[in-house]
mmCIF file of C-alpha atoms in Angstrom:
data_model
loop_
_atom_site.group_PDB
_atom_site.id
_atom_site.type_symbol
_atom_site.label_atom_id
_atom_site.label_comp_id
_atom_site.label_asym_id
_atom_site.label_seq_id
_atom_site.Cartn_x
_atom_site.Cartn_y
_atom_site.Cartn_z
ATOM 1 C CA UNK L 1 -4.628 -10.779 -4.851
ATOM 2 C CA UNK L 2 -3.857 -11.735 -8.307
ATOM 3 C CA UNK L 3 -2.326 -14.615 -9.895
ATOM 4 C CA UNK L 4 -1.412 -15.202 -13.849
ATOM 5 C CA UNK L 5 -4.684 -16.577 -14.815
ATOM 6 C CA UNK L 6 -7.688 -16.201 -11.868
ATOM 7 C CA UNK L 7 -7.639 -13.579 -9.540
ATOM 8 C CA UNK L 8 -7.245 -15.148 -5.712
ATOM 9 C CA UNK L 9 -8.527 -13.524 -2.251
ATOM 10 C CA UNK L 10 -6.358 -14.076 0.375
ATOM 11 C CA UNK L 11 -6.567 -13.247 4.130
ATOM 12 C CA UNK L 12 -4.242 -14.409 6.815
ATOM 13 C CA UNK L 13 -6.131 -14.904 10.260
ATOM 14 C CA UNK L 14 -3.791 -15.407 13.030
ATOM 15 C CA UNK L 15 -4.181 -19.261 14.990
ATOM 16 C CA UNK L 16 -5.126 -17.496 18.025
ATOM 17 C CA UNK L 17 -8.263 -16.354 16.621
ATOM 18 C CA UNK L 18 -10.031 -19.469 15.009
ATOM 19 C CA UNK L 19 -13.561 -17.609 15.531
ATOM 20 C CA UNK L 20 -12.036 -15.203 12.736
ATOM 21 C CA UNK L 21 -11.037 -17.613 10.990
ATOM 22 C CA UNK L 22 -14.124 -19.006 10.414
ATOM 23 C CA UNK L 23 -15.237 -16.135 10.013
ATOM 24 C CA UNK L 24 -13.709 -15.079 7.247
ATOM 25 C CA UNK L 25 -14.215 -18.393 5.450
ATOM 26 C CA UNK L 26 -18.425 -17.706 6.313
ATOM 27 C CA UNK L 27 -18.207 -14.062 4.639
ATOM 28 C CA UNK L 28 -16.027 -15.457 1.530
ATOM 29 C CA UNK L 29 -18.763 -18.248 0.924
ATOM 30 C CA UNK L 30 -21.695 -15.655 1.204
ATOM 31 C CA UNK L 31 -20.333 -12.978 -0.648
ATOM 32 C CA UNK L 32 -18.615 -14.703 -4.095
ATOM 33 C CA UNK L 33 -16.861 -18.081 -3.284
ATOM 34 C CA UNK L 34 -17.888 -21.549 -4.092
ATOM 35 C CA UNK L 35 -14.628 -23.085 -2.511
ATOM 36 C CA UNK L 36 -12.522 -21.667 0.607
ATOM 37 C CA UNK L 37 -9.713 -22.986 1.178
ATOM 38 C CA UNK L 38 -7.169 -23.124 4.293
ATOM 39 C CA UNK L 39 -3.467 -23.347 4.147
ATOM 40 C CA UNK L 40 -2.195 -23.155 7.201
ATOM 41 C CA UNK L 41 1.258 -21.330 7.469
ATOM 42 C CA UNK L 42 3.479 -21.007 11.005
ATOM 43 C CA UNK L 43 1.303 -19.293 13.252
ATOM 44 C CA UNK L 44 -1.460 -18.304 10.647
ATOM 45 C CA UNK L 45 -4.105 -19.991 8.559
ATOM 46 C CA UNK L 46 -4.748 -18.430 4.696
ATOM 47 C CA UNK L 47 -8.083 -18.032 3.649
ATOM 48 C CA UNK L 48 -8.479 -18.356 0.177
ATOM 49 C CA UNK L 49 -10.314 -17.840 -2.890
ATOM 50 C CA UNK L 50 -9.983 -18.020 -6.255
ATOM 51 C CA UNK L 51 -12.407 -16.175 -8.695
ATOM 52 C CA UNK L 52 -12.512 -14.095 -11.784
ATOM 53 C CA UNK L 53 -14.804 -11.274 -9.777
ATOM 54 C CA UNK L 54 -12.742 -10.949 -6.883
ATOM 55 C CA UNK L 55 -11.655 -7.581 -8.221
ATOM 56 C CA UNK L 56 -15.182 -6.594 -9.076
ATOM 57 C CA UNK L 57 -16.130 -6.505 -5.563
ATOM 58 C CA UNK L 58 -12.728 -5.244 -4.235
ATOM 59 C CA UNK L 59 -12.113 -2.458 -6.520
ATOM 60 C CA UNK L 60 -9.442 -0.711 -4.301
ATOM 61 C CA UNK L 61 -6.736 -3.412 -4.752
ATOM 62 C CA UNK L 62 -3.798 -2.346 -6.944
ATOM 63 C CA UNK L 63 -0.611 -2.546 -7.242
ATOM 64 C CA UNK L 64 2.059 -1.080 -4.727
ATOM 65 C CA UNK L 65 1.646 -0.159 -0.982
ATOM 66 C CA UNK L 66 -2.114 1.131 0.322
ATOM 67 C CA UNK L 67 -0.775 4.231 1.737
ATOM 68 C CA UNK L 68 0.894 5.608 -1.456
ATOM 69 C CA UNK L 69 -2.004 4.381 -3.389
ATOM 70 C CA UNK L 70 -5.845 6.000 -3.299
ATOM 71 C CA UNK L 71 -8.215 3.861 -1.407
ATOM 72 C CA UNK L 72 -11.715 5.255 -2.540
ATOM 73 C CA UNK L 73 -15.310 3.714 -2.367
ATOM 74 C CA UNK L 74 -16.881 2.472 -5.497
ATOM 75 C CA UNK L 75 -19.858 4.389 -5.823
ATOM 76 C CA UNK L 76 -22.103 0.993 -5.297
ATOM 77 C CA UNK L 77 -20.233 0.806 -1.664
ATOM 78 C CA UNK L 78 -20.801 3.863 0.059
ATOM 79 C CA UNK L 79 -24.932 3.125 0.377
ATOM 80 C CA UNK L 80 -23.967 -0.531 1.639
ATOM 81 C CA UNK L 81 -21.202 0.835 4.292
ATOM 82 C CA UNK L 82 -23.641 3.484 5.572
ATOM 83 C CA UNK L 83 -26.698 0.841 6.237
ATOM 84 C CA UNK L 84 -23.835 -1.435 8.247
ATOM 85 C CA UNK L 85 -21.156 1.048 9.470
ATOM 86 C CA UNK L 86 -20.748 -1.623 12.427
ATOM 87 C CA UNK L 87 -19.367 -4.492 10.018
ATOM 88 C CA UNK L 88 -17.389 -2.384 8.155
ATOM 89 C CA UNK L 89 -15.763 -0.709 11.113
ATOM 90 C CA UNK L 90 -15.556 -4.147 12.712
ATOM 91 C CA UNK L 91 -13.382 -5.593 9.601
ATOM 92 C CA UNK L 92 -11.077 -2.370 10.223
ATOM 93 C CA UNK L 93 -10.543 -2.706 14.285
ATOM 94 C CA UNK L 94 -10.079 -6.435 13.674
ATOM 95 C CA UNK L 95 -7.648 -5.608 10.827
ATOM 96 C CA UNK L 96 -5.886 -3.120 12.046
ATOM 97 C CA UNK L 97 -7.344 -2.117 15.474
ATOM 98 C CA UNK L 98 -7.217 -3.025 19.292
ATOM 99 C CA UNK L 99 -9.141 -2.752 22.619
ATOM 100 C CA UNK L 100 -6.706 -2.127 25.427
ATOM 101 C CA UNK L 101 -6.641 -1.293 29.345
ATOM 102 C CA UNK L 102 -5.885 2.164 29.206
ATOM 103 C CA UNK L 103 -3.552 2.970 32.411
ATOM 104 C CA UNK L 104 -3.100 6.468 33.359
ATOM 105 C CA UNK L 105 -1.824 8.065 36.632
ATOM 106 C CA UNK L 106 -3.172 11.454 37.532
ATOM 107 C CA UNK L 107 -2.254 13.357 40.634
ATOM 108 C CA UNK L 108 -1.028 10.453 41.998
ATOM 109 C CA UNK L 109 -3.716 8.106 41.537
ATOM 110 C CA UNK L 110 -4.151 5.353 38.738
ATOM 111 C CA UNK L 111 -6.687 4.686 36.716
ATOM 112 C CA UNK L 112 -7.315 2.297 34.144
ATOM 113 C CA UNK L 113 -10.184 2.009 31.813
ATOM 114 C CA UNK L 114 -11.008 0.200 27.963
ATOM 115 C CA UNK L 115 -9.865 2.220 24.921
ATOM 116 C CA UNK L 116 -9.751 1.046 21.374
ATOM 117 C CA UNK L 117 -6.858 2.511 18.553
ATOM 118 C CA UNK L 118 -6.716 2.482 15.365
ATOM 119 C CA UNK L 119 -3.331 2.563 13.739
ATOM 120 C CA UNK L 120 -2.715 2.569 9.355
ATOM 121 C CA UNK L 121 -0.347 4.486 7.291
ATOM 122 C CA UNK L 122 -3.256 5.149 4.698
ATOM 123 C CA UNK L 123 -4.761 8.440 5.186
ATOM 124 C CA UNK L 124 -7.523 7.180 3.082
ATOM 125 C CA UNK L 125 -7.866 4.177 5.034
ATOM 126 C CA UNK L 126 -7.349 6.319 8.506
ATOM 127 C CA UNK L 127 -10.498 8.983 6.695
ATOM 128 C CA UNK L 128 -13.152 5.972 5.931
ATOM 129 C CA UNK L 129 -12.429 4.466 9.821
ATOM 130 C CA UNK L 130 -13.575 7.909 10.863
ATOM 131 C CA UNK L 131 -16.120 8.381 8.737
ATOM 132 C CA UNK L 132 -17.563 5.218 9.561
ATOM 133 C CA UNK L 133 -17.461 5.902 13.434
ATOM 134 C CA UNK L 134 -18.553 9.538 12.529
ATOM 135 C CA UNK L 135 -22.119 7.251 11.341
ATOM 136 C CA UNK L 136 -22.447 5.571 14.136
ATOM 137 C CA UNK L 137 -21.767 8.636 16.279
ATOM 138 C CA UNK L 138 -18.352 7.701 17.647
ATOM 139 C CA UNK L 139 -16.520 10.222 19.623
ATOM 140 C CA UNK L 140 -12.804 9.855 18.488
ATOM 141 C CA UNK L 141 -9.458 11.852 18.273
ATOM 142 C CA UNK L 142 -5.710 11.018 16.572
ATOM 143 C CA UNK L 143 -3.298 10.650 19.203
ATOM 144 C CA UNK L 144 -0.693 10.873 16.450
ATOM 145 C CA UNK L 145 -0.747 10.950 12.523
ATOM 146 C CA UNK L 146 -1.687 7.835 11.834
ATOM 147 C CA UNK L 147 -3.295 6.548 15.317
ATOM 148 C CA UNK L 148 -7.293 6.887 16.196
ATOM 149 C CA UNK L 149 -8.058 6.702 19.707
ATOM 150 C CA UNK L 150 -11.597 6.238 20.904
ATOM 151 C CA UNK L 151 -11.850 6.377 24.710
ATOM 152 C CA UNK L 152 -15.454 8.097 25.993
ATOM 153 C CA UNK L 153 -17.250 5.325 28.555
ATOM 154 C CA UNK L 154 -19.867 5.772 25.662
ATOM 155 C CA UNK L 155 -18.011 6.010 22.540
ATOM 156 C CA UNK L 156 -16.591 2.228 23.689
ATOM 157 C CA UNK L 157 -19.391 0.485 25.090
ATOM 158 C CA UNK L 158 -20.480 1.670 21.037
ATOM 159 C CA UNK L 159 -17.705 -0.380 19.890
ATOM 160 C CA UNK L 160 -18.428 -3.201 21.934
ATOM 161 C CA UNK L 161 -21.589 -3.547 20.460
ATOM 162 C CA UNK L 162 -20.192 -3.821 16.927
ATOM 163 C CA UNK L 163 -16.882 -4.307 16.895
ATOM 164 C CA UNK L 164 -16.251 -7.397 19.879
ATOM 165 C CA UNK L 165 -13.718 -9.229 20.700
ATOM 166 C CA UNK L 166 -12.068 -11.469 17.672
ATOM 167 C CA UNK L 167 -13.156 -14.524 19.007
#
């Protein structure tokens, strides 16, 4: 996030997902940015920002890996993620998230139906995903340490409605 002299955002948005893309380059404009810029890489485009606040509004960025770092809410944040617990937890799906055909075979017989998972090695990460589908009233369970599953016919069509597809 940093450079020597200005402190730069960066977010790599796969190709297949120019709605994201743009996207991102909307929200960056909005929240701080003057100038976005694109460099596209193989497979990838940057979004980019440079901007001596950056770390004012991203307070969580440090040094080393995010799981064997704290990842806490400023207390200015938590007020703005509970009045849009949707956005937020649409950032984290789209991050590090996925909707997927859930096939399952019981007593012979198959069934398949939409689940979304969650998957980051940050239990402080992992703890503000569930909080934030705890607000919106999100059934969900870990299928393994570091794995959310949300599966409930109503718990998903409550995704749907905030989360989407990437576009």
């Amino acid at each position: 996030m940093t450079t020597a002299r200005v402190p730069v955002l960066r977010i790599y948005c796969s190709d297949a997902w120019p709605g994201l893309i743009e996207a991102c380059d909307v929200a960056m404009r909005a929240v701080l940015a003057a100038k976005v810029q694109r460099v596209q890489k193989q497979g990838c485009v940057g979004v980019q920002s440079y901007g001596v606040h950056w770390p004012c509004l991203l307070p969580q960025h440090g040094p080393g890996k995010k799981h064997e770092r704290p990842i806490v809410l400023a207390d200015w944040q938590r007020p703005i993620l509970e009045d849009h617990p949707g956005d937020f937890l649409r950032g984290l799906f789209h991050s590090d998230g996925c909707r997927v055909a859930n096939r399952v075979t019981v007593r012979g017989r198959a069934y398949v139906y939409p689940r979304y998972m969650f998957v980051n090695e940050s239990a402080d990460i992992m703890g503000l995903c569930q909080w934030g589908l705890d607000l919106l009233g999100v059934a969900w369970r870990m299928n393994r340490r570091n794995s959310l599953s949300v599966a409930r016919r109503d718990a998903v069509a409550t995704l749907d409605r905030h989360v989407g597809p990437k576009s």
